[in-house]
Amino acid sequence: MARRRREQKDFSIPELEAMLARKKLEARKARVDDFKRTGRILPGVTALDSAQREIAHRVKIEDGPSSQTVSTKVEASPASRRINRLLLAVEVIGVIGLLYVLLSGAGALQILNREVAQALAVEAVPTPLITAVVLPSGHTPPTSPGGARPNDSEIPEHLRPLVQSMPVVNVPAPGPAHARSIFIPRLWNDAAPVVQGTGWEQLKKGVGQFVGSANPGEEGNLVLSAHNDIFGELFRDLDQLKPGD
């Protein structure tokens, strides 16, 4: 037993590492060959390319006076290089797209901030909420040449274009809920007709109900208009009324 031990050679640590590396390399090559036979590896790929790309092993085995050097180098196949280049191009394009999105967002934010600053710098101009209208009493006397007609001279000169440009209000036909007549015993002997609208032509026919005001029996105010000097002078003595009339 002791003689057999003396015949065994003692290996150094580098020699053991070299032998282990060579065995691992052979085992890896055997696995890749098995993958190729069973169809689990792409065709055209070298025996060691799928296991590990670009592996270089340099194993130096020293045995007495002679030395043996084993060099193995595995290079990637053209197909693998093309795939690597494609993946690199995709990554570069993705980084460029991300930078473009960030720069575009920063530019849009600057534009919004500039617009807000410009809007805050503009002074607000008050807008008038009063519209000029011709009141029913704004007419010429019946004895004037041409008789009674709307008197535009009563309107301030700077408001006349505004009045002339106002659209004509469409007068609705009276419905079941609208008032048809009104009777004030203290002022009249008979009932006066009620028409829809307070324009010049409507007030020729009787008392005009302001379009949009509440109808009799509804919640809100019923607004009525009539002349006090022409077209029947229906509202001439309106100031003589008392509560309850």
CSV table of C-alpha atoms in Angstrom, one decimal:
chain,number,residue,atom,x,y,z
A,1,MET,CA,0.0,0.0,0.0
A,2,ALA,CA,2.8,2.3,0.8
A,3,ARG,CA,4.6,1.4,-2.4
A,4,ARG,CA,1.5,2.3,-4.5
A,5,ARG,CA,1.4,5.6,-2.8
A,6,ARG,CA,5.0,6.3,-3.6
A,7,GLU,CA,4.3,5.5,-7.3
A,8,GLN,CA,1.5,8.1,-7.4
A,9,LYS,CA,2.6,11.5,-8.6
A,10,ASP,CA,1.7,14.6,-6.6
A,11,PHE,CA,0.2,17.4,-8.7
A,12,SER,CA,0.6,21.0,-8.0
A,13,ILE,CA,-2.4,23.4,-7.6
A,14,PRO,CA,-1.9,25.0,-11.1
A,15,GLU,CA,-1.9,21.5,-12.6
A,16,LEU,CA,-5.0,20.5,-10.8
A,17,GLU,CA,-6.8,23.7,-11.9
A,18,ALA,CA,-5.7,23.1,-15.5
A,19,MET,CA,-7.0,19.6,-15.5
A,20,LEU,CA,-10.3,20.7,-14.0
A,21,ALA,CA,-10.7,23.4,-16.6
A,22,ARG,CA,-10.0,21.0,-19.4
A,23,LYS,CA,-12.6,18.6,-18.0
A,24,LYS,CA,-15.2,21.3,-17.7
A,25,LEU,CA,-14.5,22.4,-21.3
A,26,GLU,CA,-14.9,18.8,-22.6
A,27,ALA,CA,-18.1,18.4,-20.6
A,28,ARG,CA,-19.5,21.7,-22.0
A,29,LYS,CA,-18.6,20.6,-25.5
A,30,ALA,CA,-20.3,17.2,-25.0
A,31,ARG,CA,-23.5,18.9,-23.8
A,32,VAL,CA,-23.6,21.3,-26.7
A,33,ASP,CA,-23.0,18.4,-29.1
A,34,ASP,CA,-25.9,16.6,-27.5
A,35,PHE,CA,-28.1,19.7,-27.9
A,36,LYS,CA,-27.2,19.8,-31.6
A,37,ARG,CA,-28.2,16.2,-32.1
A,38,THR,CA,-31.5,16.6,-30.3
A,39,GLY,CA,-32.3,19.8,-32.2
A,40,ARG,CA,-32.3,22.1,-29.1
A,41,ILE,CA,-29.7,24.4,-30.6
A,42,LEU,CA,-29.9,26.7,-33.6
A,43,PRO,CA,-28.3,25.4,-36.8
A,44,GLY,CA,-25.1,27.1,-37.8
A,45,VAL,CA,-24.0,27.8,-34.2
A,46,THR,CA,-20.6,26.5,-33.2
A,47,ALA,CA,-20.3,23.8,-30.6
A,48,LEU,CA,-19.3,26.1,-27.8
A,49,ASP,CA,-21.0,29.3,-29.0
A,50,SER,CA,-24.4,28.6,-27.4
A,51,ALA,CA,-22.7,27.6,-24.1
A,52,GLN,CA,-20.5,30.7,-23.7
A,53,ARG,CA,-19.5,33.3,-26.3
A,54,GLU,CA,-16.0,34.5,-26.6
A,55,ILE,CA,-14.4,32.1,-24.0
A,56,ALA,CA,-10.6,31.8,-24.1
A,57,HIS,CA,-9.0,29.1,-22.0
A,58,ARG,CA,-5.3,28.8,-21.8
A,59,VAL,CA,-4.3,25.6,-19.9
A,60,LYS,CA,-0.7,24.9,-19.2
A,61,ILE,CA,0.1,21.4,-18.0
A,62,GLU,CA,3.6,20.8,-16.7
A,63,ASP,CA,4.8,17.2,-16.5
A,64,GLY,CA,8.4,16.9,-15.6
A,65,PRO,CA,10.8,18.5,-18.0
A,66,SER,CA,8.3,18.7,-20.8
A,67,SER,CA,5.4,21.2,-20.9
A,68,GLN,CA,2.2,21.1,-22.9
A,69,THR,CA,0.2,24.2,-23.7
A,70,VAL,CA,-3.5,23.9,-24.7
A,71,SER,CA,-5.2,26.9,-26.0
A,72,THR,CA,-8.9,27.0,-26.9
A,73,LYS,CA,-10.7,30.1,-28.2
A,74,VAL,CA,-14.4,30.2,-29.0
A,75,GLU,CA,-15.5,33.0,-31.3
A,76,ALA,CA,-19.1,34.1,-31.9
A,77,SER,CA,-20.7,33.0,-35.2
A,78,PRO,CA,-21.8,35.6,-37.9
A,79,ALA,CA,-25.4,35.1,-36.9
A,80,SER,CA,-24.7,35.8,-33.3
A,81,ARG,CA,-22.8,38.9,-34.2
A,82,ARG,CA,-25.7,40.2,-36.3
A,83,ILE,CA,-28.1,39.6,-33.5
A,84,ASN,CA,-25.8,41.4,-31.1
A,85,ARG,CA,-25.6,44.4,-33.5
A,86,LEU,CA,-29.4,44.4,-33.8
A,87,LEU,CA,-29.9,44.4,-30.1
A,88,LEU,CA,-27.4,47.2,-29.7
A,89,ALA,CA,-29.2,49.3,-32.4
A,90,VAL,CA,-32.5,48.8,-30.6
A,91,GLU,CA,-31.0,49.9,-27.3
A,92,VAL,CA,-29.5,53.0,-28.9
A,93,ILE,CA,-32.8,53.9,-30.6
A,94,GLY,CA,-34.7,53.5,-27.3
A,95,VAL,CA,-32.3,55.8,-25.5
A,96,ILE,CA,-32.6,58.4,-28.3
A,97,GLY,CA,-36.4,58.2,-28.1
A,98,LEU,CA,-36.4,58.7,-24.4
A,99,LEU,CA,-34.2,61.7,-24.7
A,100,TYR,CA,-36.5,63.1,-27.4
A,101,VAL,CA,-39.6,62.7,-25.1
A,102,LEU,CA,-37.8,64.4,-22.2
A,103,LEU,CA,-36.7,67.3,-24.4
A,104,SER,CA,-40.2,67.7,-26.0
A,105,GLY,CA,-41.8,67.7,-22.5
A,106,ALA,CA,-39.4,70.4,-21.3
A,107,GLY,CA,-40.1,72.5,-24.4
A,108,ALA,CA,-43.9,72.2,-23.9
A,109,LEU,CA,-43.5,73.1,-20.2
A,110,GLN,CA,-41.6,76.3,-21.1
A,111,ILE,CA,-44.2,77.3,-23.7
A,112,LEU,CA,-47.0,76.9,-21.2
A,113,ASN,CA,-45.2,78.9,-18.6
A,114,ARG,CA,-44.5,81.7,-21.1
A,115,GLU,CA,-48.2,81.8,-22.1
A,116,VAL,CA,-49.3,81.9,-18.5
A,117,ALA,CA,-46.9,84.8,-17.8
A,118,GLN,CA,-48.2,86.7,-20.8
A,119,ALA,CA,-51.8,86.2,-19.7
A,120,LEU,CA,-51.0,87.4,-16.3
A,121,ALA,CA,-49.3,90.5,-17.7
A,122,VAL,CA,-52.4,91.6,-19.6
A,123,GLU,CA,-54.6,94.0,-17.7
A,124,ALA,CA,-58.3,93.0,-17.5
A,125,VAL,CA,-60.7,95.4,-19.3
A,126,PRO,CA,-64.1,95.7,-17.7
A,127,THR,CA,-66.9,94.6,-19.9
A,128,PRO,CA,-70.2,96.6,-19.7
A,129,LEU,CA,-73.2,94.6,-18.7
A,130,ILE,CA,-75.8,97.2,-19.5
A,131,THR,CA,-77.5,97.1,-22.9
A,132,ALA,CA,-79.3,100.1,-24.4
A,133,VAL,CA,-82.9,99.7,-25.3
A,134,VAL,CA,-85.6,102.0,-26.6
A,135,LEU,CA,-88.3,102.5,-23.9
A,136,PRO,CA,-91.9,102.5,-25.0
A,137,SER,CA,-92.3,106.2,-24.1
A,138,GLY,CA,-89.4,107.2,-26.4
A,139,HIS,CA,-91.5,108.5,-29.3
A,140,THR,CA,-92.3,111.8,-31.0
A,141,PRO,CA,-95.6,113.6,-30.2
A,142,PRO,CA,-98.7,112.6,-32.2
A,143,THR,CA,-98.9,116.2,-33.4
A,144,SER,CA,-95.4,116.1,-34.9
A,145,PRO,CA,-94.9,115.7,-38.7
A,146,GLY,CA,-95.3,112.1,-39.5
A,147,GLY,CA,-97.2,111.4,-36.2
A,148,ALA,CA,-96.0,109.3,-33.3
A,149,ARG,CA,-92.9,107.2,-34.1
A,150,PRO,CA,-89.9,106.0,-32.2
A,151,ASN,CA,-87.6,108.9,-31.3
A,152,ASP,CA,-84.0,107.8,-31.8
A,153,SER,CA,-82.8,111.3,-30.9
A,154,GLU,CA,-83.5,110.5,-27.3
A,155,ILE,CA,-80.8,107.9,-27.3
A,156,PRO,CA,-77.3,109.1,-26.6
A,157,GLU,CA,-75.3,109.4,-29.8
A,158,HIS,CA,-72.6,106.9,-28.7
A,159,LEU,CA,-75.3,104.3,-28.0
A,160,ARG,CA,-77.3,104.6,-31.3
A,161,PRO,CA,-75.1,102.1,-33.2
A,162,LEU,CA,-75.6,99.6,-30.4
A,163,VAL,CA,-79.3,100.0,-30.5
A,164,GLN,CA,-79.5,99.8,-34.3
A,165,SER,CA,-77.5,96.6,-34.3
A,166,MET,CA,-79.6,94.8,-31.8
A,167,PRO,CA,-81.4,91.8,-33.3
A,168,VAL,CA,-85.2,91.9,-33.5
A,169,VAL,CA,-86.8,89.8,-30.8
A,170,ASN,CA,-89.2,87.2,-32.3
A,171,VAL,CA,-92.6,87.6,-30.7
A,172,PRO,CA,-94.1,84.2,-29.8
A,173,ALA,CA,-97.7,83.4,-30.5
A,174,PRO,CA,-99.9,83.5,-27.3
A,175,GLY,CA,-100.3,80.2,-25.6
A,176,PRO,CA,-102.8,78.8,-23.2
A,177,ALA,CA,-100.7,80.0,-20.2
A,178,HIS,CA,-100.4,83.6,-21.4
A,179,ALA,CA,-102.6,86.4,-20.3
A,180,ARG,CA,-105.2,87.4,-22.9
A,181,SER,CA,-106.6,90.5,-21.3
A,182,ILE,CA,-106.3,92.7,-18.2
A,183,PHE,CA,-109.0,94.8,-16.4
A,184,ILE,CA,-108.2,97.5,-13.9
A,185,PRO,CA,-111.7,98.9,-12.8
A,186,ARG,CA,-110.2,102.1,-11.4
A,187,LEU,CA,-108.7,103.0,-14.8
A,188,TRP,CA,-110.9,101.4,-17.4
A,189,ASN,CA,-114.5,100.5,-18.1
A,190,ASP,CA,-113.6,97.5,-20.2
A,191,ALA,CA,-110.7,95.0,-20.2
A,192,ALA,CA,-107.6,95.8,-22.4
A,193,PRO,CA,-106.0,93.1,-24.5
A,194,VAL,CA,-102.6,91.6,-23.6
A,195,VAL,CA,-100.2,90.9,-26.4
A,196,GLN,CA,-96.8,89.2,-26.3
A,197,GLY,CA,-93.8,91.6,-26.6
A,198,THR,CA,-93.2,95.3,-25.8
A,199,GLY,CA,-92.1,96.5,-29.2
A,200,TRP,CA,-93.5,99.5,-31.1
A,201,GLU,CA,-96.0,97.4,-33.1
A,202,GLN,CA,-97.1,95.3,-30.2
A,203,LEU,CA,-98.0,98.3,-28.0
A,204,LYS,CA,-100.2,99.6,-30.7
A,205,LYS,CA,-102.6,96.7,-30.0
A,206,GLY,CA,-102.8,96.9,-26.2
A,207,VAL,CA,-100.8,96.0,-23.1
A,208,GLY,CA,-97.6,94.2,-23.9
A,209,GLN,CA,-96.2,91.4,-21.7
A,210,PHE,CA,-92.4,91.3,-21.6
A,211,VAL,CA,-91.2,88.2,-23.3
A,212,GLY,CA,-89.7,85.8,-20.7
A,213,SER,CA,-91.5,87.2,-17.7
A,214,ALA,CA,-93.8,84.9,-15.6
A,215,ASN,CA,-97.3,84.1,-16.7
A,216,PRO,CA,-100.3,84.6,-14.5
A,217,GLY,CA,-100.3,82.0,-11.7
A,218,GLU,CA,-96.6,81.2,-12.1
A,219,GLU,CA,-93.8,82.0,-9.6
A,220,GLY,CA,-92.0,85.2,-10.5
A,221,ASN,CA,-92.9,88.7,-11.8
A,222,LEU,CA,-95.3,89.4,-14.6
A,223,VAL,CA,-94.0,92.5,-16.5
A,224,LEU,CA,-96.5,94.6,-18.5
A,225,SER,CA,-96.0,97.7,-20.5
A,226,ALA,CA,-98.3,100.2,-22.2
A,227,HIS,CA,-98.2,103.8,-23.5
A,228,ASN,CA,-99.5,106.7,-21.4
A,229,ASP,CA,-100.1,109.3,-24.1
A,230,ILE,CA,-100.8,107.4,-27.4
A,231,PHE,CA,-102.4,104.2,-28.6
A,232,GLY,CA,-105.3,104.3,-26.1
A,233,GLU,CA,-103.3,105.9,-23.2
A,234,LEU,CA,-103.8,102.7,-21.2
A,235,PHE,CA,-101.3,103.6,-18.5
A,236,ARG,CA,-101.9,107.4,-18.3
A,237,ASP,CA,-103.4,107.2,-14.8
A,238,LEU,CA,-101.3,104.4,-13.5
A,239,ASP,CA,-99.8,106.5,-10.8
A,240,GLN,CA,-103.3,106.9,-9.2
A,241,LEU,CA,-103.5,103.2,-8.3
A,242,LYS,CA,-103.4,102.1,-4.7
A,243,PRO,CA,-102.8,98.7,-3.1
A,244,GLY,CA,-105.8,96.5,-3.8
A,245,ASP,CA,-106.8,98.1,-7.0
